[in-house]
XYZ file of C-alpha atoms in Angstrom:
432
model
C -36.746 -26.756 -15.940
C -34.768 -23.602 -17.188
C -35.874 -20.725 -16.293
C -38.384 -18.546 -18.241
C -37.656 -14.915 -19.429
C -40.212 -13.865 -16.919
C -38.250 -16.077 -14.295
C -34.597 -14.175 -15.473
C -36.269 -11.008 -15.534
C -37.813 -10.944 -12.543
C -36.119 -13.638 -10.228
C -38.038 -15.147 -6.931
C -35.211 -14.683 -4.116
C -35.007 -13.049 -1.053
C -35.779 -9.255 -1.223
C -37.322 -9.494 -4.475
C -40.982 -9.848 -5.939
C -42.330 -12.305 -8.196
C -45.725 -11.612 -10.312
C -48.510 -13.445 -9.026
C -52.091 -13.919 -10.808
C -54.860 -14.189 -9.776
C -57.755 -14.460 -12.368
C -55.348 -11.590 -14.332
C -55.745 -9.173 -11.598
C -53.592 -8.011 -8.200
C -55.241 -7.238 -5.029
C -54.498 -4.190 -3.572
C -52.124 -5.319 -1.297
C -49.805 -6.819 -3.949
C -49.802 -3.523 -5.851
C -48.736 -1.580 -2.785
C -45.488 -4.269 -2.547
C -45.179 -4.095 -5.775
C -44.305 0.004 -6.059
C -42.850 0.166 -2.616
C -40.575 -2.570 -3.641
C -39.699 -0.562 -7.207
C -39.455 2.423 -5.434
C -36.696 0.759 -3.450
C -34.854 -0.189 -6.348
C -34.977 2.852 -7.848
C -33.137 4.583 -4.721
C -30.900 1.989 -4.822
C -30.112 2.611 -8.135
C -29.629 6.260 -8.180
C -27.029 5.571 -5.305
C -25.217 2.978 -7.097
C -25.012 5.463 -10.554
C -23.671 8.275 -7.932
C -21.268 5.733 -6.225
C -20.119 5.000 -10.026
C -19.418 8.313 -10.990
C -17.718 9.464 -7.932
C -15.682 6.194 -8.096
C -14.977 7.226 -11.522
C -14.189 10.798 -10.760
C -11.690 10.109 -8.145
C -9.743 7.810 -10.506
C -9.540 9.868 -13.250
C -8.216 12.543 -10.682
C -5.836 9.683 -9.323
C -4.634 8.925 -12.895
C -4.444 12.733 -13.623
C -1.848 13.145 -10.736
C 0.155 10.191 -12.124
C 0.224 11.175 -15.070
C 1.464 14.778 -14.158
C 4.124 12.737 -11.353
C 5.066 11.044 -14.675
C 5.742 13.637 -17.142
C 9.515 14.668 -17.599
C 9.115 18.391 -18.646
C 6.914 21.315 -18.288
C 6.402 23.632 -15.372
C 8.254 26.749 -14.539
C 11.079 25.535 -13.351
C 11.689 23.287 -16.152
C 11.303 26.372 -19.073
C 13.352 27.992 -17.166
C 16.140 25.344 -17.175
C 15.384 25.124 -21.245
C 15.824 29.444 -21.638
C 18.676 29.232 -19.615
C 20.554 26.673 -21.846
C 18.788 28.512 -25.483
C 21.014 31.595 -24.412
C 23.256 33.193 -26.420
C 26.597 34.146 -25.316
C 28.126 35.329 -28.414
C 27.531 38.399 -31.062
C 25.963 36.191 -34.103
C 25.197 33.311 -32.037
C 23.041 30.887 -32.409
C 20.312 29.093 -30.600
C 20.114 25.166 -31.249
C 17.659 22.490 -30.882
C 20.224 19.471 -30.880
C 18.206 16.008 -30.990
C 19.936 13.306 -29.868
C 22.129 15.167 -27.769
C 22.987 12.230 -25.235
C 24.382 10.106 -28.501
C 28.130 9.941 -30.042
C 27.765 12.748 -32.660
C 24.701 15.039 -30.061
C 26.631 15.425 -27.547
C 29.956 16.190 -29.555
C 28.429 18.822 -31.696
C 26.122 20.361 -28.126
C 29.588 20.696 -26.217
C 31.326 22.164 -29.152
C 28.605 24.667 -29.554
C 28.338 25.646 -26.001
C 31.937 26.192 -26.027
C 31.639 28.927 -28.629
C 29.642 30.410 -26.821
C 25.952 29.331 -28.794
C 22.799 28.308 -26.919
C 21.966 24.158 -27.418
C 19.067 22.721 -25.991
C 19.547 19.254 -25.950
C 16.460 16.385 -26.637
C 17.460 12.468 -26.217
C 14.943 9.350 -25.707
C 18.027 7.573 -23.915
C 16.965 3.916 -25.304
C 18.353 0.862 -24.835
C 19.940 0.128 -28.080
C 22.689 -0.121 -26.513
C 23.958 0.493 -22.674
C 21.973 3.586 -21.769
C 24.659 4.530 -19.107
C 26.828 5.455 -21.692
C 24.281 8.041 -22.705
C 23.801 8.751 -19.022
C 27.598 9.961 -18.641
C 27.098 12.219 -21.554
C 24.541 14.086 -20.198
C 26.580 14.466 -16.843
C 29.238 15.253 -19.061
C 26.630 18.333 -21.183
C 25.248 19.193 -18.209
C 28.507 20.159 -16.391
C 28.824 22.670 -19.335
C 25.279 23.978 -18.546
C 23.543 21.956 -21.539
C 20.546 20.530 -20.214
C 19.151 17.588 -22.036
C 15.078 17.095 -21.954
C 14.580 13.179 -21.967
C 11.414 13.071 -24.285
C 11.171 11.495 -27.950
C 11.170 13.091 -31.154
C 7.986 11.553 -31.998
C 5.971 13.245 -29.197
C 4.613 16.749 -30.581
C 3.644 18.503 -27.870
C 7.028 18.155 -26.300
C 8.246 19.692 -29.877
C 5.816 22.765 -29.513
C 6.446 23.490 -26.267
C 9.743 23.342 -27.178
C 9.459 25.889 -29.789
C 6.934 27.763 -27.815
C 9.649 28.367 -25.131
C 12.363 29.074 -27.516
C 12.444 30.659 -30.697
C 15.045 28.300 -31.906
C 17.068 29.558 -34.813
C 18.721 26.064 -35.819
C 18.158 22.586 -35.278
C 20.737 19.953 -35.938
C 18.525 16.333 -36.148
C 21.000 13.637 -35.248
C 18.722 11.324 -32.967
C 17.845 7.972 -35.148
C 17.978 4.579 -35.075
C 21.656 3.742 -35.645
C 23.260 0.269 -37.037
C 23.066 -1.797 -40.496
C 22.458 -5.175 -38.975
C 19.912 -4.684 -36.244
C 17.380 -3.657 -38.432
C 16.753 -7.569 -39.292
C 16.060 -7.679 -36.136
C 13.656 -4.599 -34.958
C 12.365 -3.216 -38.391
C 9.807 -0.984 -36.722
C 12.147 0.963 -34.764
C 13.658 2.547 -38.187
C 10.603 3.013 -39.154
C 9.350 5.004 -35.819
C 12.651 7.438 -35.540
C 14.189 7.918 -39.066
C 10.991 8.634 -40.566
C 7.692 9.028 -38.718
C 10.632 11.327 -36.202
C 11.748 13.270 -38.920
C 8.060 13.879 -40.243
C 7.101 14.690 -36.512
C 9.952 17.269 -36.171
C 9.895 18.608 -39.563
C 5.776 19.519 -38.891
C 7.350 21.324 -35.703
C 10.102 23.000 -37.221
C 7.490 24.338 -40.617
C 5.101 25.344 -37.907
C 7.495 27.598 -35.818
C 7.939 30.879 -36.014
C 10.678 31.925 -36.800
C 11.409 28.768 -38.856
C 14.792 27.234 -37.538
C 17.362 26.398 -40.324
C 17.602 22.417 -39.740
C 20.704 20.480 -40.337
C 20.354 16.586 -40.185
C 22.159 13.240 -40.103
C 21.513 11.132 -43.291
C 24.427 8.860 -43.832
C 26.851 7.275 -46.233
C 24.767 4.059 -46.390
C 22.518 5.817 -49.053
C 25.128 4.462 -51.651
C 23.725 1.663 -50.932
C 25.128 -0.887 -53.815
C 26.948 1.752 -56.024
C 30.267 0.395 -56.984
C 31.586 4.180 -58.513
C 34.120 5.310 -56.092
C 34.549 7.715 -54.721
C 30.891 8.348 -53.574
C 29.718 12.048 -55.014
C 26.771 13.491 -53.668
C 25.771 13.446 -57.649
C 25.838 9.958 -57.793
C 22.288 7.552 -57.653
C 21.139 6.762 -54.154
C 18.287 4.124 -55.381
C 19.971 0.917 -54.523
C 19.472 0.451 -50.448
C 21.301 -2.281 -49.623
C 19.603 -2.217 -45.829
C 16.549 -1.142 -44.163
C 18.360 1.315 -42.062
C 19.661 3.061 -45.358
C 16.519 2.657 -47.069
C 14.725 5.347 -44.171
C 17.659 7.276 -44.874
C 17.805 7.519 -48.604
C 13.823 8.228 -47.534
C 14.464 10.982 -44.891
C 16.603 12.791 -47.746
C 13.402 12.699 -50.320
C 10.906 13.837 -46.997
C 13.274 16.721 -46.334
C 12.981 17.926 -49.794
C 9.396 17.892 -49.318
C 9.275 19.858 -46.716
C 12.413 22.329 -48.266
C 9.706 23.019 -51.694
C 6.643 23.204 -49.747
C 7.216 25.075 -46.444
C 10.486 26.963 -47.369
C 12.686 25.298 -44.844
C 16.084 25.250 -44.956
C 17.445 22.228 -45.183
C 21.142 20.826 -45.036
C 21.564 16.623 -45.440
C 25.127 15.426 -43.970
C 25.828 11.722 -45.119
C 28.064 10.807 -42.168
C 31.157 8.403 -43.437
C 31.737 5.494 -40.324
C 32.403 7.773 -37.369
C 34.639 6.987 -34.919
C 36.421 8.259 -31.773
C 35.712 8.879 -27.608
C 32.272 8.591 -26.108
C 31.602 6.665 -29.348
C 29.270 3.688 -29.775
C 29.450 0.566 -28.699
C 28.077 -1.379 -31.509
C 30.326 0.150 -33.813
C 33.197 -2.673 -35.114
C 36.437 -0.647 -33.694
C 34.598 -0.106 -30.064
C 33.465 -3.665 -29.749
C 36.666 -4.511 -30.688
C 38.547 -2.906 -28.398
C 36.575 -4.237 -25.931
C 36.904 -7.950 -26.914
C 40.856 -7.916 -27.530
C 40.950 -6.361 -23.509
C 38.934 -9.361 -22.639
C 41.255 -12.222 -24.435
C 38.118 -13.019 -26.537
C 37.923 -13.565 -30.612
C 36.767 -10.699 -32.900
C 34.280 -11.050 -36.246
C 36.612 -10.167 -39.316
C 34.140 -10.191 -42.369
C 35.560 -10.148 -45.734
C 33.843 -9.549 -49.044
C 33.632 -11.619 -52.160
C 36.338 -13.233 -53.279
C 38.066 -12.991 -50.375
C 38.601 -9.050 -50.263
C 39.074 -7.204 -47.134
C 36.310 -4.599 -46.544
C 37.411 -1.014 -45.882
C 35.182 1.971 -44.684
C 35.997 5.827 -44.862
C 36.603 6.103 -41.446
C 36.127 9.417 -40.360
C 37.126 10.998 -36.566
C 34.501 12.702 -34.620
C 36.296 15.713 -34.525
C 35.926 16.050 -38.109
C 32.668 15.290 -38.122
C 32.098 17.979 -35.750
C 33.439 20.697 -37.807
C 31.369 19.392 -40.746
C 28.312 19.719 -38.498
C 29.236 23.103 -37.110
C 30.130 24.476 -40.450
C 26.783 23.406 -41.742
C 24.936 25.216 -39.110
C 27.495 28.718 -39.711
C 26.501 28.411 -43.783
C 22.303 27.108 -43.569
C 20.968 30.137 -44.744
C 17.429 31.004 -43.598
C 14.062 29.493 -43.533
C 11.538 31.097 -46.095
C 8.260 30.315 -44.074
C 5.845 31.954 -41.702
C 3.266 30.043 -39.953
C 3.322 26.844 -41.806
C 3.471 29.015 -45.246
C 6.342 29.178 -47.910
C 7.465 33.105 -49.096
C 10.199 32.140 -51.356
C 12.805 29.407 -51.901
C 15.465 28.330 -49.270
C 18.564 26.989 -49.242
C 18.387 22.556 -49.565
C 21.933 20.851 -49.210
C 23.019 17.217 -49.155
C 26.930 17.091 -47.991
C 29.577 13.907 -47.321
C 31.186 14.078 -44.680
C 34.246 11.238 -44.697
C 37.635 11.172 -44.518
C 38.565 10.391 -47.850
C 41.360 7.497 -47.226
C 39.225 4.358 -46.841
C 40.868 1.574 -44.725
C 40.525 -2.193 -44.727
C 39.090 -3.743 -41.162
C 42.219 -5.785 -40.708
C 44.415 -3.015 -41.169
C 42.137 -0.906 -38.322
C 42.421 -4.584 -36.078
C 46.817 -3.900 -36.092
C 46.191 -0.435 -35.344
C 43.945 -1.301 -32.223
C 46.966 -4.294 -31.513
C 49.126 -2.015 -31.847
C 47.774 0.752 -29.120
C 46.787 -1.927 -26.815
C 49.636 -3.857 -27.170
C 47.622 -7.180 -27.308
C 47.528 -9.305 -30.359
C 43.351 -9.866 -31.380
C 42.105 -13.368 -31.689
C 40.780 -13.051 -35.107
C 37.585 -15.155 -36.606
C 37.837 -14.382 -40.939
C 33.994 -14.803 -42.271
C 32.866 -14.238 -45.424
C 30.388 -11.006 -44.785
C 26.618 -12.518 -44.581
C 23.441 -11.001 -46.441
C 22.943 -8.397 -43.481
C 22.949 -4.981 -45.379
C 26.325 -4.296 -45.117
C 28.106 -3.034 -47.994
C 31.765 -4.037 -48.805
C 33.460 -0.355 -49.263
C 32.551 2.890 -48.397
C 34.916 6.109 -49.459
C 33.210 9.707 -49.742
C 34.242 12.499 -52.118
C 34.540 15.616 -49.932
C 34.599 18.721 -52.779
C 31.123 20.147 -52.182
C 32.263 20.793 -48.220
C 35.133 21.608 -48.855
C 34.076 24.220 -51.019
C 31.320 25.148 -49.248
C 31.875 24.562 -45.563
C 35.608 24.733 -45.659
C 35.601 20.986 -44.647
C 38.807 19.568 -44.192
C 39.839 16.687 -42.488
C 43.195 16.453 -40.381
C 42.674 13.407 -38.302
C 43.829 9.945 -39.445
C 43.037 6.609 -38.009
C 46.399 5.964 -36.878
C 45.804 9.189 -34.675
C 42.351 8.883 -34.253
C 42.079 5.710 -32.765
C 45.318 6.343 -30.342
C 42.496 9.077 -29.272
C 40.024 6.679 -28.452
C 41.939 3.843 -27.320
C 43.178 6.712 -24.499
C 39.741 7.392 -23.825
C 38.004 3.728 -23.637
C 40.748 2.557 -21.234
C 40.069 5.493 -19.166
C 36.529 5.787 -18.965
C 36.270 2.223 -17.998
C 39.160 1.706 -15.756
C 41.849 -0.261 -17.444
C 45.501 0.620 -15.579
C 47.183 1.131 -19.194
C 48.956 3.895 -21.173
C 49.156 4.517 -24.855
C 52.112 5.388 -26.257
């Protein structure tokens, strides 16, 4: 037979007791079991609660102490490391926040404004998206020229707080975000978690501050999405995304004016024209093809409809660099105190680009040319990925207003990087 609730309740086994009747009452030998034995339990269950709880206790101290062992900043030596980089060793300087400091563009723009003589703290996730060591050596690189990078993520605000609880930042130039066109079919989420929940997480940070930092950031050309006027003007409609990855920038651009009418922020946009040149990244087109000409392998040559080459605005980081720097020298102040706006502040959107667009075969016989190997070439028609067929930026507005002015073209450019890429990873070759 199954056992009775009675039975569950109060199981016959050693140690325990088991109700017995007789004619509905106990004798009073059975009662005196009966409480010594629930007097027992009782003991024994007060020592198994206090066995929990101290159990309990010592593994949320245990977890504590990980969890300290595991943090990457705070403590008093690591503030001090962050001051020591904030300072200023110029009249006028400045003191940046750079995020993304470990990527191409970061750690360009950080080593350019420690040069100078400005104070650049530098904040980098190092992910995987591609080859982390690369980041790696441009921290070594930063940190030889007393930058010191924090390794936290943009999305974590209590690292931002501290931060700006350390440092009374004056700028911030926002370059860490997801990068690339294509993998964004592949990882959606990603774009999703840096370009925009990161911007929203550091723009709460920055319109909390106080003093409120001027902020510079990194949209890109991609906005233009599929407009076919050329060349691009800032002026021009940005509501035609042709990828994910430009869609969370077209967004970023409307967020940031948000947070420029509301909370009096500063706010400069820089839509960053295909970038090129040393320490640059290896998913980018003229990097990975470098890399697969060296190796005797075949390179992807898409081509547009009808057969037409596809040619970008290919712009040289150095360039770039004085675009970013000139943004931070003309930003203007922040209008806001403690999260509260006192009068309207400067909002910018600039191109940055080199205005000479060049077709991708033409850039493959440069590259020949420097490495003196001929490229294997694969011609595809381009697939349905995002990409967009031309890119080729009007550059009046920084020029006028930054003194932008680009000196560096591709022929030169990539002789530059070509220099650098067999260097840095050991090829026994010159360029001529």
């Amino acid at each position: 037979m199954p056992p009775s609730l009675e039975d569950e309740l109060f199981p016959s086994t050693p140690g325990k007791f088991k109700i017995e009747r007789n004619h509905g009452l106990m004798n009073h030998r059975q009662v005196y079991r009966c409480f010594a034995s629930t007097s027992t339990m009782f003991l024994w269950a007060l020592f198994l609660i206090a066995l929990t709880a101290s159990y309990l206790s010592f593994q949320s101290f245990v977890d504590s102490g990980r969890n300290y062992l595991s943090v990457s900043w705070g403590g008093i030596q690591w503030e001090k490391q962050v001051r020591t980089s904030a300072q200023i060793h110029r009249t006028g300087g400045m003191s940046v926040l750079v995020t993304g400091a470990a990527g191409f563009v970061g750690s360009h723009v950080s080593l350019a404004l420690k040069r100078r003589g400005d104070g650049v703290v530098g904040l980098d996730n190092f992910n995987d998206y591609y080859d982390p060591s690369l980041k790696k050596a441009r921290k070594s690189l930063l940190t030889s020229h007393g930058v010191f990078i924090v390794q936290g993520d943009i999305n974590d605000a209590k690292l931002l707080a501290k931060l700006f609880d350390v440092v009374a930042f004056t700028h911030v130039m926002h370059l860490a975000a997801q990068a690339g066109v294509r993998y964004a079919m592949e990882n959606p989420h990603s774009y999703v978690h840096s370009n925009i929940a990161g911007l929203v997480t550091l723009l709460e940070a920055c319109k909390s501050a106080n003093p409120q930092p001027s902020i510079v950031w990194a949209s890109s050309s991609s906005v233009y999405g599929l407009n076919e006027k050329v060349p691009f003007s800032e002026s021009d409609q940005t509501d035609q995304p042709a990828s994910l990855y430009a869609a969370t920038k077209k967004a970023g651009e409307e967020i940031t004016h948000t947070y420029n009418h509301i909370y009096g922020l500063s706010i400069t946009g820089l839509r960053f024209f295909t970038v090129y040149g040393p320490w640059g990244r290896p998913d980018m087109a003229y990097f990975s093809f470098t890399r697969n000409i060296l190796q005797g392998k075949p390179i992807t040559v898409y081509r547009g409809k009808n057969r037409v080459d596809l040619a970008r605005d290919f712009t040289y980081i150095d360039d770039i660099v004085k675009g970013c720097v000139g943004s931070l020298d003309t930003s203007g102040k922040s209008t806001g105190s403690g999260g509260k706006k006192r009068g309207p502040a400067p909002y910018r959107i600039f191109n940055l680009g080199n205005t000479s667009p060049v077709t991708v075969p033409t850039l493959v016989s440069i590259l020949e040319r420097h490495l003196k190997m001929k490229a294997k070439r694969n011609i595809v028609d381009m697939p349905g990925n995002g990409d967009v067929p031309f890119t080729h930026a009007n550059i009046s507005s920084a020029r006028r207003e930054l003194g932008y002015k680009p000196t560096t073209d591709l022929q030169t450019g990539l002789k530059k990087f070509v220099k650098w890429y067999l260097s840095y990873y050991g090829y026994g070759k010159t360029v001529n």
